[in-house]
PDB file of C-alpha atoms in Angstrom:
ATOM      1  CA  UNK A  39     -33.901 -16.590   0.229  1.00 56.00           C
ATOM      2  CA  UNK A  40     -32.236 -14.426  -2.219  1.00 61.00           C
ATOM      3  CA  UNK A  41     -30.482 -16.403  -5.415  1.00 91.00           C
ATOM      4  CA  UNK A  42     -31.091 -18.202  -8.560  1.00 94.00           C
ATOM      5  CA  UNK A  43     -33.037 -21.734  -8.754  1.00 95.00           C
ATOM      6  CA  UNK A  44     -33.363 -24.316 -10.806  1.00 96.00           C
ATOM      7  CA  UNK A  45     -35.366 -27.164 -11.016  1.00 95.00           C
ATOM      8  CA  UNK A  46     -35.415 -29.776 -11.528  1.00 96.00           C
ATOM      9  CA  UNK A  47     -32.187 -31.242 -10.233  1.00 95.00           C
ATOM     10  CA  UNK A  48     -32.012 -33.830 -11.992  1.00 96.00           C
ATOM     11  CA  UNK A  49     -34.242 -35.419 -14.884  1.00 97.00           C
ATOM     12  CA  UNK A  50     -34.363 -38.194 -17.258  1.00 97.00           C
ATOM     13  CA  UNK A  51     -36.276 -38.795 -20.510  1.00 96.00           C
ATOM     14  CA  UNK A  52     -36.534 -40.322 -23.573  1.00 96.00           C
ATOM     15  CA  UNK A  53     -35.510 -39.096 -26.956  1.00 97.00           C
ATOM     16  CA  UNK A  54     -38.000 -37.427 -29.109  1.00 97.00           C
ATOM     17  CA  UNK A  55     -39.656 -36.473 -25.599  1.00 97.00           C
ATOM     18  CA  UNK A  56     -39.640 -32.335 -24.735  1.00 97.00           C
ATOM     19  CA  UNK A  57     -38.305 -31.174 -21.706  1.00 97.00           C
ATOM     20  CA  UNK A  58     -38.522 -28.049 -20.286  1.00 98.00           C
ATOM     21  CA  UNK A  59     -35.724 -26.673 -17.434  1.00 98.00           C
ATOM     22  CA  UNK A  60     -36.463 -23.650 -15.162  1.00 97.00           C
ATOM     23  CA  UNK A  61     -34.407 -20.839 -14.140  1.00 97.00           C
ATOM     24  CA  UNK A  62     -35.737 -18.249 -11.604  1.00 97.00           C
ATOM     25  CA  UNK A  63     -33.791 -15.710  -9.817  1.00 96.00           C
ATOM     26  CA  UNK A  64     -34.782 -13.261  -6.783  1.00 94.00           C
ATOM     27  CA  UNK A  65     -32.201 -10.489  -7.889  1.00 89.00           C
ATOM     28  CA  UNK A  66     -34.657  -8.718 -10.665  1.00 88.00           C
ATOM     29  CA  UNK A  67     -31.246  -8.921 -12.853  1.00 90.00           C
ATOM     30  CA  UNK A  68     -31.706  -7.974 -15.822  1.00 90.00           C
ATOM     31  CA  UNK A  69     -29.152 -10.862 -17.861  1.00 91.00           C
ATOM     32  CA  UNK A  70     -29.913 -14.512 -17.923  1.00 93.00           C
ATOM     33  CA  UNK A  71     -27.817 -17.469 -18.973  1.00 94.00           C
ATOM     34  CA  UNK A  72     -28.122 -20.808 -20.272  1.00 97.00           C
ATOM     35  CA  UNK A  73     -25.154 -22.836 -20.048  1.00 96.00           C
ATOM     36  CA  UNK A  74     -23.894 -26.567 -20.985  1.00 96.00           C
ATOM     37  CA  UNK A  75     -21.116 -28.523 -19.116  1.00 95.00           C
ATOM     38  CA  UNK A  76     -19.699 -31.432 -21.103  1.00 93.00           C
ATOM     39  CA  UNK A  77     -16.728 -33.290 -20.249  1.00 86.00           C
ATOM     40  CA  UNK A  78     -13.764 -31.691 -22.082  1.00 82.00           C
ATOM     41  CA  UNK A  79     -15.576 -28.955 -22.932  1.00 86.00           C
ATOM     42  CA  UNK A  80     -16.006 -26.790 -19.999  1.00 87.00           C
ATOM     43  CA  UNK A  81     -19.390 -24.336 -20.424  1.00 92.00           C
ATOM     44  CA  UNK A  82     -20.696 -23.261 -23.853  1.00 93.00           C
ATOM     45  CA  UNK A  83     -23.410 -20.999 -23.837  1.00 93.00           C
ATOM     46  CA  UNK A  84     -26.472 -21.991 -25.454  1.00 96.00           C
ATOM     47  CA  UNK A  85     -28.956 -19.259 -24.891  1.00 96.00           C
ATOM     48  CA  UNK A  86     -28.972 -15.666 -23.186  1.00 93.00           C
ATOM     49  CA  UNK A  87     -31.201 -13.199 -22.360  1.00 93.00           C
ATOM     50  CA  UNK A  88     -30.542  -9.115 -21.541  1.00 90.00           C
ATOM     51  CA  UNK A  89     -34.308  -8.724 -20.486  1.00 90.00           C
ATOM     52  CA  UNK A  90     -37.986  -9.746 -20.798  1.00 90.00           C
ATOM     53  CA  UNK A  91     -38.751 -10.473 -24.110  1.00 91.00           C
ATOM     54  CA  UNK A  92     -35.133 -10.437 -25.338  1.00 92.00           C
ATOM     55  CA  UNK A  93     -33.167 -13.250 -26.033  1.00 94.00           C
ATOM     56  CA  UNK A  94     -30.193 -14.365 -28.150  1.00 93.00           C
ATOM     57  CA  UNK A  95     -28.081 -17.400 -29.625  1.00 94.00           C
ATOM     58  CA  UNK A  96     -24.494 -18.043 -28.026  1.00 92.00           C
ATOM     59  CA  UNK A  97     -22.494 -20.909 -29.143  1.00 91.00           C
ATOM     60  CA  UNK A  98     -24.137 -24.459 -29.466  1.00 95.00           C
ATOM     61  CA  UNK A  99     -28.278 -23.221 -29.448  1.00 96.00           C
ATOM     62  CA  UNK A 100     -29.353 -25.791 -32.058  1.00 96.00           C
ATOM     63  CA  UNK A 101     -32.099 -28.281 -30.586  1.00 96.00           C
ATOM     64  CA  UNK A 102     -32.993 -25.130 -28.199  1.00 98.00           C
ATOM     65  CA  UNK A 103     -35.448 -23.227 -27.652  1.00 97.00           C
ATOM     66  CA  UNK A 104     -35.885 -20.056 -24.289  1.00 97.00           C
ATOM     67  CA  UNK A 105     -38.473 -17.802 -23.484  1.00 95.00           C
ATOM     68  CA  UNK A 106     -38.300 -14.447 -21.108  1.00 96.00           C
ATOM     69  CA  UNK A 107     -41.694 -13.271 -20.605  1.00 94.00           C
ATOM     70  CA  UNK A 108     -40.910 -12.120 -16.645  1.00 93.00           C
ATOM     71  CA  UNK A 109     -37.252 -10.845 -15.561  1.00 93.00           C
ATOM     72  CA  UNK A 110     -37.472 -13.771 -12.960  1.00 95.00           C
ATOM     73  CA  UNK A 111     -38.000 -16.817 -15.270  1.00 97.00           C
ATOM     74  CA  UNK A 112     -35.879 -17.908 -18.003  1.00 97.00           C
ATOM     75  CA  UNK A 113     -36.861 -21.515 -18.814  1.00 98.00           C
ATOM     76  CA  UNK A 114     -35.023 -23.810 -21.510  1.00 98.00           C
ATOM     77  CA  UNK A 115     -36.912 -26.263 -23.626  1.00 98.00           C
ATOM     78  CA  UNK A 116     -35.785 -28.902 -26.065  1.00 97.00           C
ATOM     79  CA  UNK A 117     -38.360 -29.544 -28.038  1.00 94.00           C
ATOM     80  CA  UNK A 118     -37.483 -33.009 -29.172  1.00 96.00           C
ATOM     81  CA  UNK A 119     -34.893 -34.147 -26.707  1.00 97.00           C
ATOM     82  CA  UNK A 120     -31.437 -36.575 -28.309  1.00 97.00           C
ATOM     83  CA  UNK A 121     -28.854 -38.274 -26.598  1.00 97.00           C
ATOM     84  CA  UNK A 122     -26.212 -35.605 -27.206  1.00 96.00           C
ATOM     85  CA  UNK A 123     -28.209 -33.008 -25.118  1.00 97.00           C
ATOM     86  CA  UNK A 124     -27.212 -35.345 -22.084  1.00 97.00           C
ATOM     87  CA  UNK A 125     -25.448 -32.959 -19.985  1.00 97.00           C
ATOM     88  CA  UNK A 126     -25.539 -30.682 -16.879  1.00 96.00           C
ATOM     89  CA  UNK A 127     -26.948 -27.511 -17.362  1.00 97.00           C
ATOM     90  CA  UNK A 128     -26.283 -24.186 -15.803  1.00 96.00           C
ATOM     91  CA  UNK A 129     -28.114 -20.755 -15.545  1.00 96.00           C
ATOM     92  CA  UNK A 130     -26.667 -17.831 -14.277  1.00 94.00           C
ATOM     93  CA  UNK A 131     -27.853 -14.384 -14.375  1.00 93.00           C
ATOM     94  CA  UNK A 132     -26.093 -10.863 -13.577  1.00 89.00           C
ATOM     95  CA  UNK A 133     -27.161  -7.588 -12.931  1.00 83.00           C
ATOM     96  CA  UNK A 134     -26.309  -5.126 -15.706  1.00 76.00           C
ATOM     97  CA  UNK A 135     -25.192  -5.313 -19.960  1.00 68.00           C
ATOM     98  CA  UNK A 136     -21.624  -4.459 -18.756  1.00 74.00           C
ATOM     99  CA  UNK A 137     -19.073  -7.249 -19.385  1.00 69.00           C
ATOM    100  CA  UNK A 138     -16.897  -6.578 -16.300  1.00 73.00           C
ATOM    101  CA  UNK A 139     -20.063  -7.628 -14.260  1.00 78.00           C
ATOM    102  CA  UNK A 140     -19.583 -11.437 -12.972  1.00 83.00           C
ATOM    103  CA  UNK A 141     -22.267 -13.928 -13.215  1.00 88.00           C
ATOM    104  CA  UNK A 142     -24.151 -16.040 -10.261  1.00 91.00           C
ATOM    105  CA  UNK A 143     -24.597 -19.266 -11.899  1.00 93.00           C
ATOM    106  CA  UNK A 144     -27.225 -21.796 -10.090  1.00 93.00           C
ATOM    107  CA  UNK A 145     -27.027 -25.492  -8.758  1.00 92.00           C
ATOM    108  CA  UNK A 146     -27.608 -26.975 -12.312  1.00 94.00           C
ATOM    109  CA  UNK A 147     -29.789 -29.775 -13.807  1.00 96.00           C
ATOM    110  CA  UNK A 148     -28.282 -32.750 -14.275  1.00 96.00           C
ATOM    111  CA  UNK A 149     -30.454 -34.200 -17.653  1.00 97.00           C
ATOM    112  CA  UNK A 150     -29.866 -37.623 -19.063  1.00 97.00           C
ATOM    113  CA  UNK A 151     -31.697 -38.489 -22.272  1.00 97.00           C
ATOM    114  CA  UNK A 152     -32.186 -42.819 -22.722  1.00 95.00           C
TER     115      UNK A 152
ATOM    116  CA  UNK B 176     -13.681 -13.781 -30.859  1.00 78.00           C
ATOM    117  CA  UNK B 177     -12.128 -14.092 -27.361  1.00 83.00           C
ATOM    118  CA  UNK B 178     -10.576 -17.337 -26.304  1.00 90.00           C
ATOM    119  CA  UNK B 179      -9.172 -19.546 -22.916  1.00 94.00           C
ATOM    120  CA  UNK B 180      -6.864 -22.127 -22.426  1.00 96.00           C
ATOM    121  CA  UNK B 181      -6.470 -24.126 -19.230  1.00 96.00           C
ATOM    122  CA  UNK B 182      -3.507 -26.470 -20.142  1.00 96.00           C
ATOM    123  CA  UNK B 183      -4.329 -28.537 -17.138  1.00 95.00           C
ATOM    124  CA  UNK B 184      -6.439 -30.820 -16.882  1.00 94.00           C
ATOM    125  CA  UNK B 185      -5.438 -32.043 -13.977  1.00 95.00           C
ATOM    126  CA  UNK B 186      -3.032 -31.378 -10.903  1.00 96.00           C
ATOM    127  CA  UNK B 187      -2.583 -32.615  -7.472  1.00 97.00           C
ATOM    128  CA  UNK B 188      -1.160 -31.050  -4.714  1.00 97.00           C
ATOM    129  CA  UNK B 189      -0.347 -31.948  -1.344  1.00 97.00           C
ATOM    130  CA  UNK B 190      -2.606 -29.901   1.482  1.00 96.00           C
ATOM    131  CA  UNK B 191       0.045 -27.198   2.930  1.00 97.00           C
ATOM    132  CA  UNK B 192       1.636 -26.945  -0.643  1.00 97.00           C
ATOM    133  CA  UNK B 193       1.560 -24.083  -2.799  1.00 97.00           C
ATOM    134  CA  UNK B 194      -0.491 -24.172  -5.913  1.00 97.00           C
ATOM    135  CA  UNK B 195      -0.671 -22.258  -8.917  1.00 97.00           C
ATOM    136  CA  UNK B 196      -3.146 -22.633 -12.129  1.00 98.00           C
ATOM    137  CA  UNK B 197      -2.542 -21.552 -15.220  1.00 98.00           C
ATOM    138  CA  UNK B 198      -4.778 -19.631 -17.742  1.00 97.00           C
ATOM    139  CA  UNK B 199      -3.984 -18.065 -21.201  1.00 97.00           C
ATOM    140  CA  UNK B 200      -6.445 -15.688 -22.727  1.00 94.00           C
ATOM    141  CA  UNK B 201      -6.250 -14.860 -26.368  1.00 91.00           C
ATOM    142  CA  UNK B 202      -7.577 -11.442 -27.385  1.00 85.00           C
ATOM    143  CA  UNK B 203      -6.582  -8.153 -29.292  1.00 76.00           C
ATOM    144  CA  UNK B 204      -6.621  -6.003 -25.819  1.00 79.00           C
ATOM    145  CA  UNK B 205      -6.954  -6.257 -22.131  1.00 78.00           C
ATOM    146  CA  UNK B 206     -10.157  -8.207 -21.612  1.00 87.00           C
ATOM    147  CA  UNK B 207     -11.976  -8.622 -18.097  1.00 90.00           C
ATOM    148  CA  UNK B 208     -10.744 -11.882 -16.642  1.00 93.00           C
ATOM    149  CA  UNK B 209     -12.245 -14.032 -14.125  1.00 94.00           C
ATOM    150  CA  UNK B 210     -11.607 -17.626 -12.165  1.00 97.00           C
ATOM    151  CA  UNK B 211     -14.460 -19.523 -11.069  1.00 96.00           C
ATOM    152  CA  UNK B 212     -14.447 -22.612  -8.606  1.00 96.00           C
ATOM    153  CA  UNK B 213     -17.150 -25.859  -9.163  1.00 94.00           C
ATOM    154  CA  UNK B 214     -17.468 -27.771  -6.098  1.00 92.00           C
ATOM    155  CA  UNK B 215     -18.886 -31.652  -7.034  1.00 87.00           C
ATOM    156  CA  UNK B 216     -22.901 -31.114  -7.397  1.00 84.00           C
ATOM    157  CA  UNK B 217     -22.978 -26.700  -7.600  1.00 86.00           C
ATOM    158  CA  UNK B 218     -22.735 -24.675  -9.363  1.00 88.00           C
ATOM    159  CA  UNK B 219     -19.906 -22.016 -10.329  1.00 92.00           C
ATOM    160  CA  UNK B 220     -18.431 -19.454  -7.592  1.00 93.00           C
ATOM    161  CA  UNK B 221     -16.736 -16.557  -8.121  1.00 94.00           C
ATOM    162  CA  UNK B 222     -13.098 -16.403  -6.853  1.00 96.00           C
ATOM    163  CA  UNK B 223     -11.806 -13.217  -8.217  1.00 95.00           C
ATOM    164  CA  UNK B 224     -11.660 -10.855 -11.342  1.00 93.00           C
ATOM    165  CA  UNK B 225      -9.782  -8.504 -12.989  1.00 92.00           C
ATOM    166  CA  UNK B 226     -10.925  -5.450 -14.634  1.00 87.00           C
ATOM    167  CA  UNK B 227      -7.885  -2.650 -14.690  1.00 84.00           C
ATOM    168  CA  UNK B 228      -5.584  -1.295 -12.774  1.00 86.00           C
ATOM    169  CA  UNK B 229      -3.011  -3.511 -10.185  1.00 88.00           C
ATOM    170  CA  UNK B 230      -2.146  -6.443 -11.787  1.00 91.00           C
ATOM    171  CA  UNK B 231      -2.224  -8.804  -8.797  1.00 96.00           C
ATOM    172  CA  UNK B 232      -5.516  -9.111  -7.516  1.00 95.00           C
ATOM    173  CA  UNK B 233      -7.229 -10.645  -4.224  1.00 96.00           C
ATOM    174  CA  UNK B 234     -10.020 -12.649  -3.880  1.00 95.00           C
ATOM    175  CA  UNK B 235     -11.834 -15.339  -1.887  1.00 95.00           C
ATOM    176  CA  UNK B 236     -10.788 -18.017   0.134  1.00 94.00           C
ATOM    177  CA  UNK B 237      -6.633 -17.071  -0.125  1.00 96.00           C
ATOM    178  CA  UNK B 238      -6.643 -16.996  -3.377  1.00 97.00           C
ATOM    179  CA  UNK B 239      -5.114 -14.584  -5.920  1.00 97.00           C
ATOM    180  CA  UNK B 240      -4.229 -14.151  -9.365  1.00 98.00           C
ATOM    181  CA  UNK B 241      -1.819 -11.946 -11.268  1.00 96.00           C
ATOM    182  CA  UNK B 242      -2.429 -10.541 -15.118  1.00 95.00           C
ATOM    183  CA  UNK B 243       0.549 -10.711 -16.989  1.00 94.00           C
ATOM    184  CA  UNK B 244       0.006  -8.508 -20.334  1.00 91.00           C
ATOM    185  CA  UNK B 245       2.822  -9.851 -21.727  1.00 91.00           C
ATOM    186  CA  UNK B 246       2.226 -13.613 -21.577  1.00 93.00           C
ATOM    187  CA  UNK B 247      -1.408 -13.150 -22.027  1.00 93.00           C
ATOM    188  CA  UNK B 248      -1.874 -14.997 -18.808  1.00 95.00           C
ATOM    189  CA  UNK B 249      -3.577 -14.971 -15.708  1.00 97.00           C
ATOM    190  CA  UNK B 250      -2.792 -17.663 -13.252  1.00 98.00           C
ATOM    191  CA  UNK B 251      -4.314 -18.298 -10.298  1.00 98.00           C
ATOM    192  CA  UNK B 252      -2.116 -19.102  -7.396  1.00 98.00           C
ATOM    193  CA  UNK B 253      -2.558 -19.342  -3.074  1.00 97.00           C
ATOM    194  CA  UNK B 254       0.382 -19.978  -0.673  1.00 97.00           C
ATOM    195  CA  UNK B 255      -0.886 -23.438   0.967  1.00 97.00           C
ATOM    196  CA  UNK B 256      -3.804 -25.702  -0.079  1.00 97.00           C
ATOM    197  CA  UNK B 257      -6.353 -26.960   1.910  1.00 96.00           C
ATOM    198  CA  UNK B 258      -8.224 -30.397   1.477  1.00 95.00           C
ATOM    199  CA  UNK B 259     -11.887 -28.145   0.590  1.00 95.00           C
ATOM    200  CA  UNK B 260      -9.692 -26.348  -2.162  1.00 96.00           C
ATOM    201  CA  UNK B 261      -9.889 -29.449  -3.808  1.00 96.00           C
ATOM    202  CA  UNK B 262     -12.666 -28.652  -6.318  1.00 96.00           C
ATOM    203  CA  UNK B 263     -12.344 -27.644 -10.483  1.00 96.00           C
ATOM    204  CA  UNK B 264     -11.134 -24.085 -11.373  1.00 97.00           C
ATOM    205  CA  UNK B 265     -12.145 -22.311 -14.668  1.00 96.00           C
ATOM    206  CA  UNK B 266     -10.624 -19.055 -16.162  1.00 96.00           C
ATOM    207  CA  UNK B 267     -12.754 -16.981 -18.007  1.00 94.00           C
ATOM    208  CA  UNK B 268     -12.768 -13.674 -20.590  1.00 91.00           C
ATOM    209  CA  UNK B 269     -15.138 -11.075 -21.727  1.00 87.00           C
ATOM    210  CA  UNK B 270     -14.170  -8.437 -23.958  1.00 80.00           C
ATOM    211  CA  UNK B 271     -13.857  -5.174 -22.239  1.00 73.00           C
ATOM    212  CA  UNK B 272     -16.349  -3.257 -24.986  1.00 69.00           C
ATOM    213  CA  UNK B 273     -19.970  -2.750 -24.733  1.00 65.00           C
ATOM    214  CA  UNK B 274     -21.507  -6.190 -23.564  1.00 66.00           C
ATOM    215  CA  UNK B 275     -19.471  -9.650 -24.020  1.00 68.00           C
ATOM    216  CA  UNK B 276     -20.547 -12.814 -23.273  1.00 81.00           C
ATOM    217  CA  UNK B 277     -18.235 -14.940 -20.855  1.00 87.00           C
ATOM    218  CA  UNK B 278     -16.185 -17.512 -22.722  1.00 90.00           C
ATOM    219  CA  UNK B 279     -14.853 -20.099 -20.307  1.00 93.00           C
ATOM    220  CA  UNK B 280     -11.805 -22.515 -20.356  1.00 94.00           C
ATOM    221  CA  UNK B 281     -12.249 -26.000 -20.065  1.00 94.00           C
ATOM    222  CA  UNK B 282     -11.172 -26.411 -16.350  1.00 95.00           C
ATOM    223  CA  UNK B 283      -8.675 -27.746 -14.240  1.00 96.00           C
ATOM    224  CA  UNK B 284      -9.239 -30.083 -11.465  1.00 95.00           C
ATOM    225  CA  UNK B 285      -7.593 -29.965  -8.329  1.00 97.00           C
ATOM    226  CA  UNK B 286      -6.796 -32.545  -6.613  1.00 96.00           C
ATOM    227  CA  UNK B 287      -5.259 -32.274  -2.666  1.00 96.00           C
ATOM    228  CA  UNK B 288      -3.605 -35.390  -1.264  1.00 94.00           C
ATOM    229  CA  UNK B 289      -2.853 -35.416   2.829  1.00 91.00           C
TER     230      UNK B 289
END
């Protein structure tokens, strides 16, 4: 089926440990997202992407790091996970640049770090 | 830099009553606007948006929302509540030039009681 996946659901690790979350999509849309959710903070935007290869900070990337090498994929990695990265995380993706253009966000990842 | 407020945290509303969210925007012109809906465990849905043009605008599941230039608002309103309403709402703004990111307020949720 059509949409945008990600996986896992739901993950716990250690700190210090890297995780890595995935993000594919079946639309061939050229934007992705990375999003956090944090109680009392609604969604910041950590990371986003307006095609393969092209990627840029939004508001809280520190401790991040994303790739684009396909359209499809946009994966999120912390490289040395801490307890304040506990969160839920979103991706979303849309089709075009223009800002009018809504986003489909995905299921999220529910990550706790111990 | 665009911003959202949501000055509700929460609200609960009986099912049959009439319900209306508020969101203020703060930008220097007429941005694209947006509500989203979060059911428990998914991800964001799009409800409506507003790019131009009529002020009151129509979108899923009864709901609608009207800009108001003047306040700098954009609350989200629909006639009678159901019980699967119940769910938390977010407002959101992109600037209307080239490409914007979405900035996103931090939510209200609704609560219905029978």
């Amino acid at each position: 089926d059509a949409g945008i996946t990600q996986s896992p659901r739901y993950k716990i690790t250690e700190t210090g440990r890297q995780v890595t979350l995935m993000c594919h999509q079946t639309w061939s849309h050229s934007y992705m997202f990375w999003y956090r959710q944090d109680l009392g903070h609604g969604l910041r935007l950590i990371y986003y992407s307006a095609a393969a290869d092209i990627t840029d900070k939004g508001e809280v990337p520190d401790g991040y790091v994303v790739s684009r090498s396909k359209t499809e994929n946009f994966p999120l990695t912390l490289e040395s996970a801490t307890r304040s990265q506990t969160s839920v995380y979103f991706c979303a993706s849309s089709g075009t640049g223009d800002s009018n253009q809504p986003q489909h966000f995905g299921d999220g990842t529910r990550l706790s770090i111990l | 830099a665009q911003s959202v407020t949501q000055p509700d945290i929460h609200i609960t509303v009986s099912e049959g009553a009439s319900l209306e969210l508020r969101c203020n925007y703060s930008y220097g012109a007429t941005p694209y606007l947006f509500w989203y809906v979060q059911s428990p465990g998914q991800g964001l849905q799009l409800l409506l948006k507003y790019f131009s043009g009529d002020t009151l605008v129509q979108g899923i599941k009864g709901f609608e929302a009207e800009f108001k230039r003047s306040q700098s608002s954009f609350n989200l309103r629909k006639p009678s509540v159901h019980w699967s309403d119940a769910a938390e709402y977010f407002c959101a703004v992109a600037a209307n030039s080239g490409y914007s990111t979405l900035t996103f307020g931090k939510g209200t949720m609704l609560l219905v009681s029978p």
